[in-house]
Amino acid sequence: MHNIVVLGAGTWGIALARLLSVSGNKVTVWSAIPEEIALLDKERVHKNLPFMVIPDEISFQKDLRSACLDKDVILLAVPSVFVRETAKMLSEFYQDSQLIINVSKGIETDSLLTMSEVIESEIPQTQVVALSGPTHAEEVARDMPTTIVAACSDLALAEKTQKVMSNPVLRVFTNTDIKGVELCAALKNIIALATGISAGLGYGDNIKAAIITRGLAEIKKLGEAVGCLSETFSGLAGMGDLIVTATSKHSRNNRCGYLIGQGYAPQDAVNQIGMVVEGINALPAAIALANKYHVELPIIRAVDSVINHGVDVKQAASDLLGKEVTIELQKPVVDISFEMAVMKSAARYEDGGQSMKRVITYGTFDLLHYGHINLLRRAKALGDYLIVVISSDEFNWNEKHKKCYFSYEQRKALVEAVRYVDLVIPEESWDQKRRDMHEYHIDTFVMGDDWKGKFDFLKEEGVEVVYLPRTPEISTSKMKKDLYDANAVDGESKTSHDDINTDPTK
Ligand code: C2G
């Protein structure tokens, strides 16, 4: 049994408060609107959930400090635009052991921070768990079976939340890709606006399915650019939540879009809905992220043009439908030898043999030397297939502030010639490692021990992390220095090709 306070008395906050209460927890509800709190306490029913009785065991509190005192779980369920101010107030008396769970869906417009990042910027000593998924409050309030994701880069906190929230009708899954979960949570509301607009314009299910499919592809493309895990987008917080939001009458984003498609001005549509439409709040940040990461988001941009730039909804729809069609899916050309090796390994596995063990390592590998070769040889010895991820020229310059002697292509050619190496791919960001572990089905991640401890987080992706002793006496920078010094010392007596004696008889 936990002592829980729910901050925010909206539809979702109240539905969760009831679920937690009937699960046997002691629940208090607070909101920033005293009249709302007084009415809920007296009436024991929420205007958006008229069929649901609020249990007498739930207490209502108008004062935030009193509401949060002695609670072990704080669940934030305030509209995204109020998350920062609520977290700021909370920071004055937050106690370190308290678990903060956030269900608000959105991205802060100016900072482009997700909701958990906003809360952590106000309460740096905490690590927030995001709770998100295909969860209509109206169905949860009726105890209809529901699934949801508890996401946190600290798996232990996600699992703790899983225990707090799980009950016979709410099945909680964990995910360590909190950024991906929160991006889905915010952006799927925009796609729901789009499916509503499409229905309001009189289009049918074919286009609805296309908007959902292409909309998810847009969110995934942006998420991958930001460094999220691809798999998150086909999970409950991604595809699951998008389906339920974009197709359900319960969805206020979908209903708001429908009114806009019918000809309502955006603000009139929002007023008609009478509740917060988070898809509209998420638009400015979505466009800013698309611009920052140079990701094309045609559907999201079309919705933005209607909502924020006065473009006629019919015009926007025909522009979108008139856009040049492109290839839908292009499997990244990994490398035929890798594909062949994976197939052979799969065949061996089916014959009861050992499956291929795949090893990966990262580096610059400039002026390739025997220290690198020692590392590659030992890395390959840990498995059957070695992938070497070589820093691109841009990554080296922008992130490592290294200027290489050889270009990426030259370094790639050199490393590919090493007999221990099976595949070379580019390293373009610090964040790509998590994704690489899944995309290349890695068993073991290897680095020299000058990186010891820096990549332990990859164990969360299910890979073994191994740090091998460096070859102490050699390094690229030492080679450059020795060559420079040697050049300086021998400057005067420097020999040129003409002076070199090539006649063995002399
Ligand atoms: N190495 C080694 N012995 C040396 C020199 C390097 O074992 N005498 C190892 C390093 O520990 C590293 C690999 O060889 O595991 C590549 O070294 P660098 O090219 O210096 O790679 P680095 O700049 O450390 O980049 O995301 C990880 C980075 O890309 C690693």
Coordinates of C-alpha atoms and ligand atoms in Angstrom, one line a residue:
M1 CA 0.0 0.0 0.0
H2 CA 1.4 3.4 -0.9
N3 CA 0.7 7.0 0.2
I4 CA 0.0 8.8 -3.1
V5 CA -0.9 12.3 -4.1
V6 CA -2.3 13.0 -7.6
L7 CA -1.5 16.6 -8.7
G8 CA -4.2 17.6 -11.2
A9 CA -7.9 16.9 -11.0
G10 CA -8.6 16.5 -14.7
T11 CA -10.2 13.5 -16.3
W12 CA -7.1 11.4 -16.4
G13 CA -5.9 12.5 -12.9
I14 CA -9.3 11.6 -11.3
A15 CA -9.5 8.3 -13.2
L16 CA -6.0 7.3 -12.0
A17 CA -6.8 8.5 -8.4
R18 CA -9.8 6.2 -8.3
L19 CA -7.9 3.2 -9.8
L20 CA -5.1 3.7 -7.2
S21 CA -7.6 4.0 -4.4
V22 CA -9.6 0.9 -5.3
S23 CA -6.2 -0.9 -5.5
G24 CA -5.8 -0.2 -1.7
N25 CA -3.6 2.9 -1.8
K26 CA -4.1 6.0 0.3
V27 CA -4.8 8.7 -2.3
T28 CA -5.0 12.5 -2.0
V29 CA -5.9 14.7 -4.9
W30 CA -4.8 18.3 -5.3
S31 CA -5.4 20.9 -8.0
A32 CA -4.5 24.6 -8.4
I33 CA -8.2 25.4 -8.6
P34 CA -9.7 25.5 -5.1
E35 CA -13.3 25.6 -6.4
E36 CA -12.7 22.5 -8.5
I37 CA -11.3 20.7 -5.4
A38 CA -14.2 21.7 -3.2
L39 CA -16.8 20.7 -5.8
L40 CA -15.2 17.2 -6.4
D41 CA -15.0 16.7 -2.6
K42 CA -18.6 17.5 -2.2
E43 CA -20.2 16.0 -5.4
R44 CA -17.8 12.9 -5.6
V45 CA -18.2 12.9 -9.4
H46 CA -16.2 14.5 -12.2
K47 CA -18.1 16.4 -14.9
N48 CA -16.3 14.4 -17.7
L49 CA -16.8 11.0 -15.9
P50 CA -20.5 11.3 -14.8
F51 CA -20.8 7.5 -14.5
M52 CA -17.9 7.2 -12.1
V53 CA -18.2 7.6 -8.4
I54 CA -15.2 9.0 -6.7
P55 CA -14.4 6.8 -3.6
D56 CA -15.0 8.4 -0.2
E57 CA -11.5 7.2 0.7
I58 CA -9.9 9.8 -1.6
S59 CA -9.2 13.0 0.2
F60 CA -9.0 16.4 -1.6
Q61 CA -6.5 19.0 -0.7
K62 CA -6.2 22.7 -1.8
D63 CA -2.8 23.2 -0.3
L64 CA 0.1 21.7 -2.3
R65 CA 2.6 21.4 0.6
S66 CA 0.0 19.6 2.8
A67 CA -1.1 17.4 -0.2
C68 CA 2.5 16.2 -0.8
L69 CA 3.5 15.8 2.9
D70 CA 4.5 12.2 3.9
K71 CA 3.6 10.8 0.4
D72 CA 5.9 8.2 -1.2
V73 CA 4.5 8.7 -4.6
I74 CA 3.7 12.0 -6.4
L75 CA 1.8 11.6 -9.7
L76 CA 1.7 14.7 -11.9
A77 CA -1.4 14.9 -14.0
V78 CA -1.6 18.6 -14.8
P79 CA -1.9 20.0 -18.3
S80 CA 1.5 20.2 -20.0
V81 CA 1.6 24.0 -19.9
F82 CA 1.4 23.9 -16.1
V83 CA 4.0 21.2 -15.5
R84 CA 6.9 23.6 -15.0
E85 CA 5.1 25.9 -12.5
T86 CA 3.8 22.9 -10.6
A87 CA 7.3 21.3 -10.4
K88 CA 8.7 24.7 -9.3
M89 CA 6.3 24.9 -6.4
L90 CA 6.9 21.2 -5.6
S91 CA 10.7 21.7 -5.5
E92 CA 10.4 23.8 -2.3
F93 CA 9.4 20.8 -0.2
Y94 CA 10.1 17.7 -2.4
Q95 CA 11.7 14.9 -0.3
D96 CA 14.4 12.9 -2.0
S97 CA 12.9 9.5 -1.5
Q98 CA 9.6 10.5 -3.2
L99 CA 8.9 8.8 -6.5
I100 CA 7.7 11.2 -9.2
I101 CA 5.5 9.8 -11.9
N102 CA 4.3 12.1 -14.8
V103 CA 1.4 11.5 -17.1
S104 CA 1.3 14.9 -18.7
K105 CA 1.9 14.6 -22.5
G106 CA 3.7 17.4 -24.2
I107 CA 7.0 19.1 -25.1
E108 CA 7.8 22.5 -23.6
T109 CA 7.7 25.1 -26.5
D110 CA 10.7 27.2 -25.7
S111 CA 13.1 24.7 -24.2
L112 CA 12.0 21.7 -26.4
L113 CA 12.3 19.7 -23.1
T114 CA 10.0 16.7 -22.5
M115 CA 7.8 16.8 -19.4
S116 CA 10.2 14.6 -17.4
E117 CA 13.1 16.9 -18.4
V118 CA 11.1 20.0 -17.4
I119 CA 10.3 18.5 -13.9
E120 CA 13.9 17.3 -13.5
S121 CA 15.1 20.8 -14.4
E122 CA 13.1 22.2 -11.5
I123 CA 13.9 19.2 -9.1
P124 CA 17.4 18.1 -10.2
Q125 CA 17.7 15.6 -7.4
T126 CA 15.0 13.4 -8.8
Q127 CA 14.5 11.1 -11.8
V128 CA 11.0 11.1 -13.2
V129 CA 9.1 8.1 -14.5
A130 CA 6.9 8.8 -17.5
L131 CA 3.6 6.9 -17.6
S132 CA 2.1 6.7 -21.1
G133 CA 0.2 4.5 -23.5
P134 CA -3.2 3.7 -25.1
T135 CA -5.3 4.7 -22.1
H136 CA -8.6 6.5 -22.4
A137 CA -9.6 7.8 -19.0
E138 CA -13.2 7.0 -19.8
E139 CA -12.3 3.3 -20.2
V140 CA -10.0 3.1 -17.2
A141 CA -12.8 4.7 -15.1
R142 CA -15.0 1.7 -16.1
D143 CA -12.3 -0.8 -15.2
M144 CA -11.9 -1.8 -18.8
P145 CA -8.6 -3.7 -19.4
T146 CA -5.8 -1.3 -20.3
T147 CA -2.1 -1.4 -20.9
I148 CA 0.5 1.4 -20.2
V149 CA 4.2 1.9 -20.2
A150 CA 6.3 3.1 -17.3
A151 CA 9.4 4.6 -18.8
C152 CA 12.7 5.7 -17.1
S153 CA 16.3 5.4 -18.0
D154 CA 16.7 3.9 -14.5
L155 CA 15.0 0.5 -15.0
A156 CA 14.6 0.1 -11.2
L157 CA 12.4 3.2 -11.0
A158 CA 10.4 2.0 -14.0
E159 CA 9.9 -1.3 -12.2
K160 CA 9.0 0.4 -8.9
T161 CA 6.3 2.4 -10.8
Q162 CA 5.1 -0.9 -12.5
K163 CA 4.5 -2.3 -9.0
V164 CA 2.7 0.9 -7.7
M165 CA 0.4 1.2 -10.7
S166 CA -0.3 -2.4 -11.7
N167 CA -3.7 -3.8 -10.9
P168 CA -6.1 -6.4 -12.4
V169 CA -7.3 -4.0 -15.1
L170 CA -4.1 -2.0 -15.7
R171 CA -1.1 -3.9 -17.1
V172 CA 2.1 -1.9 -16.8
F173 CA 5.1 -2.6 -19.1
T174 CA 8.5 -1.0 -18.6
N175 CA 10.7 0.8 -21.1
T176 CA 14.1 2.5 -20.6
D177 CA 13.7 4.8 -23.6
I178 CA 11.8 7.6 -21.8
K179 CA 12.7 10.2 -24.5
G180 CA 11.0 8.0 -27.1
V181 CA 8.0 7.4 -24.9
E182 CA 7.5 11.1 -24.2
L183 CA 8.0 12.1 -27.8
C184 CA 5.3 9.6 -28.9
A185 CA 3.0 10.9 -26.1
A186 CA 3.3 14.5 -27.3
L187 CA 3.3 14.0 -31.1
K188 CA 0.6 11.4 -31.5
N189 CA -1.9 14.0 -30.4
I190 CA -1.0 16.0 -33.5
I191 CA -1.7 13.0 -35.7
A192 CA -5.0 12.6 -33.9
L193 CA -5.9 16.1 -34.9
A194 CA -5.0 15.2 -38.5
T195 CA -7.3 12.1 -38.5
G196 CA -10.1 14.2 -37.0
I197 CA -9.7 16.9 -39.6
S198 CA -9.7 14.2 -42.3
A199 CA -13.0 12.8 -41.0
G200 CA -14.4 16.3 -40.6
L201 CA -13.6 16.9 -44.3
G202 CA -15.6 13.7 -45.1
Y203 CA -12.7 11.5 -45.9
G204 CA -13.0 7.8 -45.0
D205 CA -11.1 5.0 -43.2
N206 CA -8.6 4.6 -46.1
I207 CA -7.1 8.0 -45.5
K208 CA -7.4 7.6 -41.7
A209 CA -5.3 4.5 -41.9
A210 CA -2.8 6.3 -44.2
I211 CA -2.5 9.2 -41.8
I212 CA -1.9 6.9 -38.8
T213 CA 0.7 4.9 -40.7
R214 CA 2.5 7.8 -42.2
G215 CA 2.1 9.8 -39.0
L216 CA 3.8 7.1 -37.0
A217 CA 6.6 7.1 -39.6
E218 CA 7.0 10.9 -39.1
I219 CA 7.2 10.6 -35.3
K220 CA 9.6 7.7 -35.6
K221 CA 11.9 9.6 -38.0
L222 CA 12.0 12.5 -35.6
G223 CA 12.5 10.2 -32.6
E224 CA 15.5 8.4 -34.3
A225 CA 17.0 11.8 -35.1
V226 CA 16.8 12.8 -31.5
G227 CA 18.4 9.5 -30.5
C228 CA 15.4 7.4 -29.4
L229 CA 15.0 3.7 -29.8
S230 CA 13.2 2.7 -33.1
E231 CA 11.3 -0.1 -31.3
T232 CA 9.6 2.4 -29.0
F233 CA 7.5 3.8 -31.8
S234 CA 6.0 0.4 -32.7
G235 CA 5.2 -0.2 -29.0
L236 CA 2.4 0.7 -26.7
A237 CA 3.4 4.3 -26.2
G238 CA 3.8 4.8 -29.9
M239 CA 1.6 2.8 -32.2
G240 CA -0.7 1.7 -29.4
D241 CA -1.4 5.2 -28.1
L242 CA -1.7 6.6 -31.7
I243 CA -4.3 4.1 -32.7
V244 CA -6.4 4.7 -29.6
T245 CA -6.1 8.5 -29.9
A246 CA -6.5 8.8 -33.7
T247 CA -9.5 6.5 -34.0
S248 CA -11.5 6.9 -30.8
K249 CA -14.5 9.2 -30.1
H250 CA -13.0 9.5 -26.6
S251 CA -10.1 11.5 -28.0
R252 CA -10.5 15.2 -27.6
N253 CA -7.7 15.8 -30.2
N254 CA -9.6 13.7 -32.7
R255 CA -12.9 15.5 -31.9
C256 CA -11.2 18.9 -32.1
G257 CA -9.8 18.0 -35.5
Y258 CA -13.2 16.8 -36.7
L259 CA -14.7 20.2 -35.8
I260 CA -11.9 22.0 -37.6
G261 CA -12.4 19.8 -40.7
Q262 CA -16.1 20.8 -40.5
G263 CA -15.1 24.4 -40.8
Y264 CA -14.7 25.6 -37.2
A265 CA -11.9 28.0 -36.5
P266 CA -9.3 26.3 -34.3
Q267 CA -10.0 28.3 -31.2
D268 CA -13.8 27.9 -31.6
A269 CA -13.2 24.1 -31.9
V270 CA -11.1 24.1 -28.7
N271 CA -13.8 26.1 -26.9
Q272 CA -16.4 23.7 -28.1
I273 CA -14.4 20.7 -26.8
G274 CA -14.1 22.6 -23.4
M275 CA -10.9 20.7 -22.4
V276 CA -7.2 21.0 -23.0
V277 CA -6.3 19.9 -26.6
E278 CA -2.6 18.8 -26.0
G279 CA -2.0 18.3 -29.8
I280 CA -2.3 22.0 -30.3
N281 CA 0.0 22.8 -27.4
A282 CA 2.6 20.4 -28.9
L283 CA 2.7 21.9 -32.4
P284 CA 5.3 24.7 -31.9
A285 CA 7.8 22.3 -30.3
A286 CA 7.2 19.7 -32.9
I287 CA 7.9 22.2 -35.7
A288 CA 11.0 23.5 -33.8
L289 CA 12.4 20.0 -33.4
A290 CA 11.7 19.2 -37.1
N291 CA 13.6 22.3 -38.0
K292 CA 16.5 21.6 -35.5
Y293 CA 17.0 18.1 -36.7
H294 CA 16.1 18.7 -40.4
V295 CA 13.4 16.1 -40.4
E296 CA 10.5 16.3 -42.9
L297 CA 7.1 16.0 -41.1
P298 CA 4.5 16.7 -43.9
I299 CA 1.4 15.7 -41.9
I300 CA 2.5 17.6 -38.7
R301 CA 3.4 20.6 -40.8
A302 CA 0.0 20.5 -42.6
V303 CA -1.8 20.5 -39.2
D304 CA 0.4 23.4 -38.1
S305 CA -0.4 25.4 -41.2
V306 CA -4.1 25.1 -40.5
I307 CA -3.9 25.7 -36.7
N308 CA -1.3 28.4 -36.5
H309 CA -1.0 29.9 -39.9
G310 CA -4.6 30.3 -41.1
V311 CA -4.3 28.0 -44.1
D312 CA -7.7 26.8 -45.3
V313 CA -8.2 23.2 -44.1
K314 CA -9.4 22.0 -47.6
Q315 CA -6.3 23.6 -49.2
A316 CA -4.0 22.0 -46.6
A317 CA -5.5 18.6 -47.3
S318 CA -5.2 18.9 -51.0
D319 CA -1.6 20.1 -50.8
L320 CA -0.8 17.1 -48.6
L321 CA -2.5 14.7 -50.9
G322 CA -0.9 16.3 -53.8
K323 CA 2.6 16.0 -52.4
E324 CA 5.1 14.0 -54.4
V325 CA 5.0 10.4 -53.4
T326 CA 8.2 8.8 -52.3
I327 CA 9.6 5.4 -51.5
E328 CA 7.8 4.2 -48.4
L329 CA 10.4 1.9 -46.8
Q330 CA 14.1 1.6 -47.8
K331 CA 15.9 -1.1 -45.8
P332 CA 19.2 0.4 -44.9
V333 CA 21.9 -1.4 -46.9
V334 CA 23.8 -2.9 -44.1
D335 CA 26.2 -5.1 -45.9
I336 CA 25.6 -8.3 -47.8
S337 CA 28.3 -10.1 -45.8
F338 CA 26.5 -9.1 -42.6
E339 CA 23.2 -10.3 -43.9
M340 CA 24.7 -13.5 -45.1
A341 CA 26.5 -14.1 -41.8
V342 CA 23.2 -13.5 -39.9
M343 CA 21.4 -15.9 -42.1
K344 CA 24.2 -18.5 -41.7
S345 CA 24.1 -18.0 -38.0
A346 CA 20.3 -18.4 -37.9
A347 CA 20.6 -21.6 -39.9
R348 CA 23.3 -22.9 -37.6
Y349 CA 21.1 -22.0 -34.6
E350 CA 18.2 -23.9 -36.1
D351 CA 20.5 -27.0 -36.5
G352 CA 21.1 -26.8 -32.8
G353 CA 24.5 -25.2 -33.3
Q354 CA 25.7 -22.1 -31.5
S355 CA 24.3 -18.8 -33.0
M356 CA 26.7 -16.3 -34.2
K357 CA 28.0 -14.0 -31.5
R358 CA 28.2 -10.4 -32.7
V359 CA 30.7 -8.0 -31.3
I360 CA 30.9 -4.2 -31.8
T361 CA 33.4 -1.5 -31.0
Y362 CA 33.7 2.2 -31.7
G363 CA 36.6 4.5 -32.4
T364 CA 38.4 7.0 -34.6
F365 CA 41.2 4.7 -35.8
D366 CA 43.2 7.5 -37.3
L367 CA 46.8 6.6 -38.3
L368 CA 45.9 2.9 -37.7
H369 CA 48.6 1.4 -35.4
Y370 CA 49.2 -1.9 -33.6
G371 CA 47.4 -0.7 -30.5
H372 CA 44.3 -0.5 -32.6
I373 CA 45.0 -3.9 -34.1
N374 CA 45.5 -5.4 -30.7
L375 CA 42.1 -4.1 -29.7
L376 CA 40.4 -5.4 -32.8
R377 CA 42.0 -8.8 -32.5
R378 CA 40.9 -9.3 -28.9
A379 CA 37.4 -7.9 -29.7
K380 CA 37.0 -10.4 -32.5
A381 CA 38.1 -13.2 -30.2
L382 CA 35.0 -12.5 -28.1
G383 CA 32.7 -13.6 -30.9
D384 CA 32.2 -14.6 -34.5
Y385 CA 31.4 -11.3 -36.2
L386 CA 33.1 -7.9 -35.5
I387 CA 31.5 -4.6 -36.4
V388 CA 33.7 -1.5 -36.1
V389 CA 31.9 1.8 -35.9
I390 CA 34.3 4.5 -37.1
S391 CA 33.8 8.2 -36.1
S392 CA 32.7 10.3 -39.1
D393 CA 34.7 13.4 -39.9
E394 CA 31.9 15.6 -38.7
F395 CA 31.4 13.6 -35.5
N396 CA 35.2 13.8 -34.8
W397 CA 35.3 17.5 -35.4
N398 CA 32.0 18.6 -33.7
E399 CA 31.9 16.1 -30.8
K400 CA 35.5 15.0 -30.2
H401 CA 37.3 18.1 -31.4
K402 CA 39.7 15.8 -33.2
K403 CA 41.2 16.6 -36.6
C404 CA 42.0 13.3 -38.3
Y405 CA 45.0 12.8 -40.7
F406 CA 42.9 10.4 -42.7
S407 CA 39.3 11.0 -43.8
Y408 CA 36.5 8.7 -42.7
E409 CA 36.6 6.9 -46.1
Q410 CA 40.4 6.4 -45.8
R411 CA 40.1 5.2 -42.2
K412 CA 37.3 2.9 -43.2
A413 CA 39.3 1.3 -46.0
L414 CA 42.2 0.7 -43.7
V415 CA 40.1 -0.9 -41.0
E416 CA 38.2 -3.0 -43.5
A417 CA 41.5 -4.4 -44.6
V418 CA 42.1 -5.8 -41.1
R419 CA 41.3 -9.6 -41.1
Y420 CA 39.5 -9.4 -37.8
V421 CA 37.0 -6.9 -39.1
D422 CA 33.7 -8.0 -40.7
L423 CA 31.8 -4.7 -41.1
V424 CA 32.6 -1.0 -40.8
I425 CA 29.8 1.6 -40.3
P426 CA 29.9 5.3 -39.4
E427 CA 29.6 6.7 -35.9
E428 CA 27.6 9.9 -36.2
S429 CA 26.4 10.6 -32.7
W430 CA 27.1 9.7 -29.1
D431 CA 23.4 8.5 -28.8
Q432 CA 23.5 6.0 -31.6
K433 CA 24.9 3.2 -29.5
R434 CA 21.7 2.1 -27.9
R435 CA 20.0 1.9 -31.3
D436 CA 23.0 0.0 -32.9
M437 CA 22.8 -2.7 -30.2
H438 CA 19.4 -3.6 -31.5
E439 CA 19.8 -2.9 -35.2
Y440 CA 22.9 -5.1 -35.4
H441 CA 21.7 -7.7 -32.9
I442 CA 24.8 -7.2 -30.8
D443 CA 25.9 -9.6 -28.0
T444 CA 29.1 -7.9 -26.8
F445 CA 30.2 -4.2 -26.8
V446 CA 33.9 -3.7 -26.5
M447 CA 36.1 -0.6 -25.8
G448 CA 39.6 0.0 -24.6
D449 CA 39.7 0.5 -20.8
D450 CA 40.4 4.3 -21.2
W451 CA 36.6 4.3 -21.5
K452 CA 36.0 2.1 -18.5
G453 CA 32.6 2.6 -17.0
K454 CA 31.5 5.1 -19.6
F455 CA 29.2 2.7 -21.5
D456 CA 27.9 0.5 -18.7
F457 CA 24.4 1.8 -19.5
L458 CA 24.4 -0.4 -22.6
K459 CA 23.8 -3.4 -20.3
E460 CA 20.2 -2.1 -20.2
E461 CA 20.0 -3.0 -23.9
G462 CA 20.9 -6.6 -23.0
V463 CA 24.5 -6.6 -24.2
E464 CA 27.7 -7.6 -22.4
V465 CA 30.0 -4.6 -21.9
V466 CA 33.7 -5.4 -22.0
Y467 CA 36.7 -3.0 -21.5
L468 CA 40.0 -4.3 -22.7
P469 CA 43.4 -3.0 -21.5
R470 CA 44.8 -0.4 -23.9
T471 CA 48.3 -1.0 -25.5
P472 CA 50.0 1.5 -23.2
E473 CA 53.0 2.7 -25.2
I474 CA 51.3 3.7 -28.5
S475 CA 48.7 6.2 -29.5
T476 CA 47.9 8.3 -32.5
S477 CA 48.7 11.5 -30.7
K478 CA 52.0 10.1 -29.6
M479 CA 52.8 9.1 -33.2
K480 CA 52.1 12.6 -34.4
K481 CA 54.2 14.2 -31.6
D482 CA 57.2 11.8 -32.2
L483 CA 57.0 12.5 -36.0
Y484 CA 56.9 16.2 -35.4
D485 CA 59.8 16.1 -32.9
A486 CA 61.9 13.9 -35.2
N487 CA 61.2 16.2 -38.1
A488 CA 62.3 19.2 -36.1
V489 CA 65.5 17.6 -34.9
D490 CA 66.6 16.3 -38.3
G491 CA 65.4 19.5 -40.1
E492 CA 68.9 20.5 -41.4
S493 CA 70.1 17.0 -42.3
K494 CA 66.8 16.2 -43.9
T495 CA 67.4 13.9 -46.9
S496 CA 65.5 14.2 -50.1
H497 CA 64.8 11.4 -52.5
D498 CA 67.7 12.6 -54.8
D499 CA 70.2 12.1 -52.0
I500 CA 69.1 8.7 -51.0
N501 CA 71.6 6.1 -52.2
T502 CA 69.6 3.6 -54.3
D503 CA 72.7 1.9 -56.0
P504 CA 73.5 -1.2 -53.8
T505 CA 77.0 -1.4 -55.3
K506 CA 78.0 2.0 -53.8
Ligands
C2G1 N1 43.2 1.7 -28.2 C1 43.9 0.7 -27.6 N2 45.3 1.0 -27.4 C2 45.8 2.1 -27.9 C3 45.1 3.0 -28.6 C4 43.7 2.8 -28.7 O1 43.4 -0.3 -27.1 N3 47.2 2.3 -27.7 C5 41.7 1.4 -28.3 C6 40.9 2.5 -27.7 O2 40.8 2.2 -26.3 C7 39.6 2.4 -28.4 C8 40.0 2.0 -29.8 O3 41.3 1.5 -29.7 O4 38.8 1.4 -27.8 C9 40.0 3.2 -30.8 O5 40.8 4.2 -30.2 P1 40.6 5.7 -30.8 O6 40.6 5.7 -32.2 O7 41.4 6.6 -30.0 O8 39.0 5.9 -30.4 P2 38.4 7.0 -29.5 O9 38.9 8.3 -30.0 O10 38.7 6.7 -28.1 O11 36.8 7.0 -29.8 O12 32.2 6.3 -29.1 C10 33.5 5.9 -28.7 C11 34.6 6.7 -29.4 O13 34.3 6.8 -30.8 C12 35.9 6.1 -29.1

